[in-house]
Amino acid sequence: MPPYHPDTQAIHAGYRSDDFYGAVAMPIILTTTFERGPDGKFVEGRDIYARSSNPNRRMLEDKLTLLEGGQGAAAFSSGQAATMSIFHALGAGSHILIPDDIYYGTRVLLEKLYGPWGASFTAVDMTDIDRVKAAIQDNTRLIWIESPSNPSLKVTDIEAVASLAREKNILTGCDNTWASSFFCRPLSVGVDVVMHSSTKYFGGHSDLTGGCVIWGSNAALSQKIRDFQTLGGAVPSAFDSWLLFRSLSTYPLRMKKHGENALQLAEFLESHPAIEKVHYPGLPSDRFHTLASKQMHGGYGGMVSILVKGGAEEALHLASRLQLVCHATSLGGVESLVDHRQTAEGVHSLSPPNLLRISVGLEHISDLIADFKQALG
Ligand SMILES: *Cc1c(COP(=O)(O)O)cnc(C)c1O
């Protein structure tokens, strides 16, 4: 395919109308196995067995590769499985640096599964490159970046961390779920692998669970990720691959609107006397605004966190008074959600008690602002 604009690739990459039916939209190929040639040999370019590869997943991976600007991609049945493929590739005995503000599930994955397996980790304030440098150990194999981070929207200088890591022969991986490949391209500034929970913005409609890894030019690493996918088998079904492929057609349009709505809602909330603080790197007052403007393009994403004046009670009260915005965990869908992270994360939560995380959806902005206005009273 010629180097079309990503907005065009979101629609056309991965599939051309098929020879057999002339189907313009990608068909769902549910078969688990594929016929060999008359000579008994495997047919060149044809899949063999669905766990190893199948048409819907391959086409999806082609599109994901183009959207993220990578060399290849592996699709998984969840974001967590995608993250595991990267941690697993490091081997036992590895040490991993993670940001101190990070998706809760990644930290728990390291503590519960990878600790006993033989990996260790250190959480560090990744917005301070000197601290990152000081936390590197002899066995550090990976620096894991999440920017903006979940739930406090701390922004890491991705290029600076990637170049430090390269100098020390350490891999970098970036959870790009929040920023999205529409606004941020970590591979273009030297990151080795990018991971997404496609449950979120890629899927975009809160109706599928999935994950993916997109890699740059590190062939040894990408082979290990592919092996984890095809041998480990945490693969998406043909239907889920098809559904995600379909959702990606509108991904650039959706992301643009998520970004616009988030900025306007953040501005409104910042001006409200009942709100103590708004975390959103798109706000000129945000401490990460300059850095975010350097490494994000065309917007700052659709996620906003607020600190409500008072404590957990006031935050939960606000969440309960919202009528249009639903109180539920997760993010990235067309509908706006609000989430009290401390209760979602449970007893080991590091989130402030008065923090509400908002996934700003695609509703009309005046309705979103009106809903917060009435809920704040
Ligand atoms: C949701 C999420 C994940 C985990 O993805 P699942 O699809 O739920 O397994 C990882 N990172 C971030 C930033 C997320 O929001």
Coordinates of N, CA and C in Angstrom, one line a residue, residues 129 145 156-166 172 185-186 188-191 291 294-295:
I129 N 14.3 12.4 35.0 CA 15.3 11.5 34.3 C 16.4 11.1 35.2
I145 N 7.2 2.6 30.1 CA 6.7 4.0 30.1 C 5.2 4.0 30.0
T156 N 5.8 11.6 30.8 CA 7.2 11.2 30.8 C 7.8 11.7 29.5
D157 N 9.0 12.2 29.5 CA 9.7 12.6 28.3 C 10.2 11.3 27.6
I158 N 9.4 10.8 26.7 CA 9.6 9.5 26.1 C 10.9 9.4 25.4
E159 N 11.3 10.4 24.6 CA 12.5 10.4 23.9 C 13.7 10.4 24.8
A160 N 13.7 11.1 25.9 CA 14.8 11.2 26.8 C 15.0 9.8 27.5
V161 N 13.9 9.2 27.9 CA 14.0 7.9 28.6 C 14.5 6.8 27.6
A162 N 14.0 6.9 26.3 CA 14.4 5.9 25.3 C 15.9 6.1 25.0
S163 N 16.4 7.3 24.9 CA 17.8 7.4 24.6 C 18.7 7.1 25.8
L164 N 18.3 7.3 27.0 CA 19.0 6.8 28.2 C 19.1 5.3 28.1
A165 N 17.9 4.7 27.9 CA 17.9 3.2 27.9 C 18.8 2.6 26.8
R166 N 18.8 3.2 25.6 CA 19.6 2.7 24.5 C 21.1 2.8 24.9
T172 N 13.1 -0.5 25.9 CA 12.0 0.4 26.4 C 10.6 -0.2 25.8
R185 N 3.4 8.9 19.1 CA 4.1 7.7 18.4 C 5.4 7.4 19.1
P186 N 5.4 6.6 20.1 CA 6.7 6.3 20.9 C 7.7 5.6 20.0
S188 N 8.6 6.3 17.0 CA 9.3 7.3 16.2 C 10.3 8.0 17.0
V189 N 10.3 7.9 18.4 CA 11.4 8.5 19.1 C 12.3 7.5 19.8
G190 N 12.3 6.3 19.3 CA 13.3 5.3 19.8 C 12.8 4.2 20.7
V191 N 11.5 4.2 21.0 CA 11.0 3.1 21.9 C 11.0 1.8 21.1
L291 N 5.9 19.8 27.9 CA 6.4 18.5 27.4 C 5.4 17.8 26.6
K294 N 5.3 18.9 23.1 CA 6.4 18.5 22.3 C 6.2 17.1 21.8
Q295 N 5.6 16.2 22.6 CA 5.6 14.8 22.1 C 4.2 14.3 21.8

